[in-house]
Amino acid sequence: MKKIIILLSLFAAWPQAAALQDQVWKAPAKRADAVRALLVTGGHDHDLDFYSVFDDPAIQTLVNPHPLAFSGDMRKRYDVVVLYDMLKSLEEPRRKNLRAFVESGKGVVVLHNGIGDSVDWPWWYEEVVGGRYLFEPVNGKASSYRHDEPQTISVALDHPITKGLGTFRIWDETYKDLWISPQVKVLLRSDNATSDGPVAWISPYAKSRVVYIQLGHDRNANLNPNYQQLVRNAIRWAAGKI
Ligand SMILES: [Zn+2]
């Protein structure tokens, strides 16, 4: 009798087992309205933890290093370009593709070393980013950096990007003597003496939403929940979602 019961229960489970075999595992879906972000890398090595910053159901991130990331028309596939690269000069026609993307109203988030991009392209650093790293002295002064600086970051402007952020501590690289446009709106400030002070801002560029975030050198920033929130907010704001 016991054997019959075991056999019967095996037959009962059979259709279920067959159905399971037909299923293919799929990754958890991103939100239907997720921002399509193109993350451009190259020129600044980074911990693997860097990618955890973008691991968010509201952001679908594809990574492509420079300069190939700018090789085609970026407008159809992406809502926002996130620059974590450092490409001092971008040649035509890649420059043309980036400009078409920005002029079409798509978002731009420049992170950390991205302030060293296209330093020979005044339209880019004056109008779009509102800042530039001075690799060579201008009026006798070049930009400089210092690694591993403890600092307190405070909110300078109430804005969707700073929403949910209070004053926070971070261990990160500082930049000093950047050229910063007087027209930017400063979002966050650092108290560290080796920093210029402003560490996140919105550019005055009118055709699209552009954010610069100076923080983000290594895993001390990448795994800092405040930094993660800041970058995710910036991407969503640049896409017009918040
Ligand atoms: Zn760095």
PDB file of N, CA, C and O and ligand atoms in Angstrom, residues 44-45 84 112-113 145 147 172-173 175 216-218, ligand 1:
ATOM      1  N   HIS A  44      40.481  56.134 -15.922  1.00  0.00           N
ATOM      2  CA  HIS A  44      40.566  56.160 -14.446  1.00  0.00           C
ATOM      3  C   HIS A  44      40.199  54.754 -13.988  1.00  0.00           C
ATOM      4  O   HIS A  44      39.046  54.350 -14.096  1.00  0.00           O
ATOM      5  N   ASP A  45      41.198  53.985 -13.520  1.00  0.00           N
ATOM      6  CA  ASP A  45      40.868  52.621 -13.090  1.00  0.00           C
ATOM      7  C   ASP A  45      39.942  52.687 -11.888  1.00  0.00           C
ATOM      8  O   ASP A  45      39.864  53.706 -11.200  1.00  0.00           O
ATOM      9  N   TYR A  84      32.399  58.627 -16.687  1.00  0.00           N
ATOM     10  CA  TYR A  84      33.432  58.337 -15.685  1.00  0.00           C
ATOM     11  C   TYR A  84      34.721  58.053 -16.462  1.00  0.00           C
ATOM     12  O   TYR A  84      35.460  57.134 -16.165  1.00  0.00           O
ATOM     13  N   HIS A 112      33.332  62.773 -11.169  1.00  0.00           N
ATOM     14  CA  HIS A 112      34.719  62.752 -10.755  1.00  0.00           C
ATOM     15  C   HIS A 112      35.691  63.159 -11.880  1.00  0.00           C
ATOM     16  O   HIS A 112      35.680  64.298 -12.322  1.00  0.00           O
ATOM     17  N   ASN A 113      36.491  62.209 -12.377  1.00  0.00           N
ATOM     18  CA  ASN A 113      37.509  62.493 -13.386  1.00  0.00           C
ATOM     19  C   ASN A 113      36.936  62.951 -14.724  1.00  0.00           C
ATOM     20  O   ASN A 113      37.675  63.436 -15.575  1.00  0.00           O
ATOM     21  N   TYR A 145      45.071  67.417  -7.167  1.00  0.00           N
ATOM     22  CA  TYR A 145      44.187  66.471  -6.478  1.00  0.00           C
ATOM     23  C   TYR A 145      44.913  65.858  -5.292  1.00  0.00           C
ATOM     24  O   TYR A 145      46.142  65.843  -5.246  1.00  0.00           O
ATOM     25  N   HIS A 147      44.424  62.330  -2.735  1.00  0.00           N
ATOM     26  CA  HIS A 147      43.671  61.117  -2.407  1.00  0.00           C
ATOM     27  C   HIS A 147      43.412  61.005  -0.911  1.00  0.00           C
ATOM     28  O   HIS A 147      44.135  61.587  -0.109  1.00  0.00           O
ATOM     29  N   ASP A 172      37.405  60.506   0.556  1.00  0.00           N
ATOM     30  CA  ASP A 172      37.440  60.563  -0.907  1.00  0.00           C
ATOM     31  C   ASP A 172      38.538  61.512  -1.395  1.00  0.00           C
ATOM     32  O   ASP A 172      39.132  62.261  -0.613  1.00  0.00           O
ATOM     33  N   GLU A 173      38.770  61.489  -2.681  1.00  0.00           N
ATOM     34  CA  GLU A 173      39.742  62.383  -3.322  1.00  0.00           C
ATOM     35  C   GLU A 173      39.164  63.804  -3.409  1.00  0.00           C
ATOM     36  O   GLU A 173      37.957  63.969  -3.588  1.00  0.00           O
ATOM     37  N   TYR A 175      39.642  67.736  -5.313  1.00  0.00           N
ATOM     38  CA  TYR A 175      40.242  68.501  -6.409  1.00  0.00           C
ATOM     39  C   TYR A 175      40.329  69.962  -5.961  1.00  0.00           C
ATOM     40  O   TYR A 175      39.435  70.454  -5.256  1.00  0.00           O
ATOM     41  N   GLY A 216      33.862  60.421  -5.839  1.00  0.00           N
ATOM     42  CA  GLY A 216      33.770  59.128  -6.517  1.00  0.00           C
ATOM     43  C   GLY A 216      35.080  58.496  -6.923  1.00  0.00           C
ATOM     44  O   GLY A 216      35.136  57.814  -7.944  1.00  0.00           O
ATOM     45  N   HIS A 217      36.153  58.667  -6.110  1.00  0.00           N
ATOM     46  CA  HIS A 217      37.433  58.107  -6.543  1.00  0.00           C
ATOM     47  C   HIS A 217      37.504  56.590  -6.429  1.00  0.00           C
ATOM     48  O   HIS A 217      37.966  55.911  -7.338  1.00  0.00           O
ATOM     49  N   ASP A 218      37.089  56.050  -5.281  1.00  0.00           N
ATOM     50  CA  ASP A 218      37.253  54.602  -5.099  1.00  0.00           C
ATOM     51  C   ASP A 218      36.117  54.009  -4.274  1.00  0.00           C
ATOM     52  O   ASP A 218      35.091  54.662  -4.058  1.00  0.00           O
TER      53      ASP A 218
HETATM   54 ZN    ZN B   1      40.206  59.777  -8.778  1.00  0.00          ZN
END
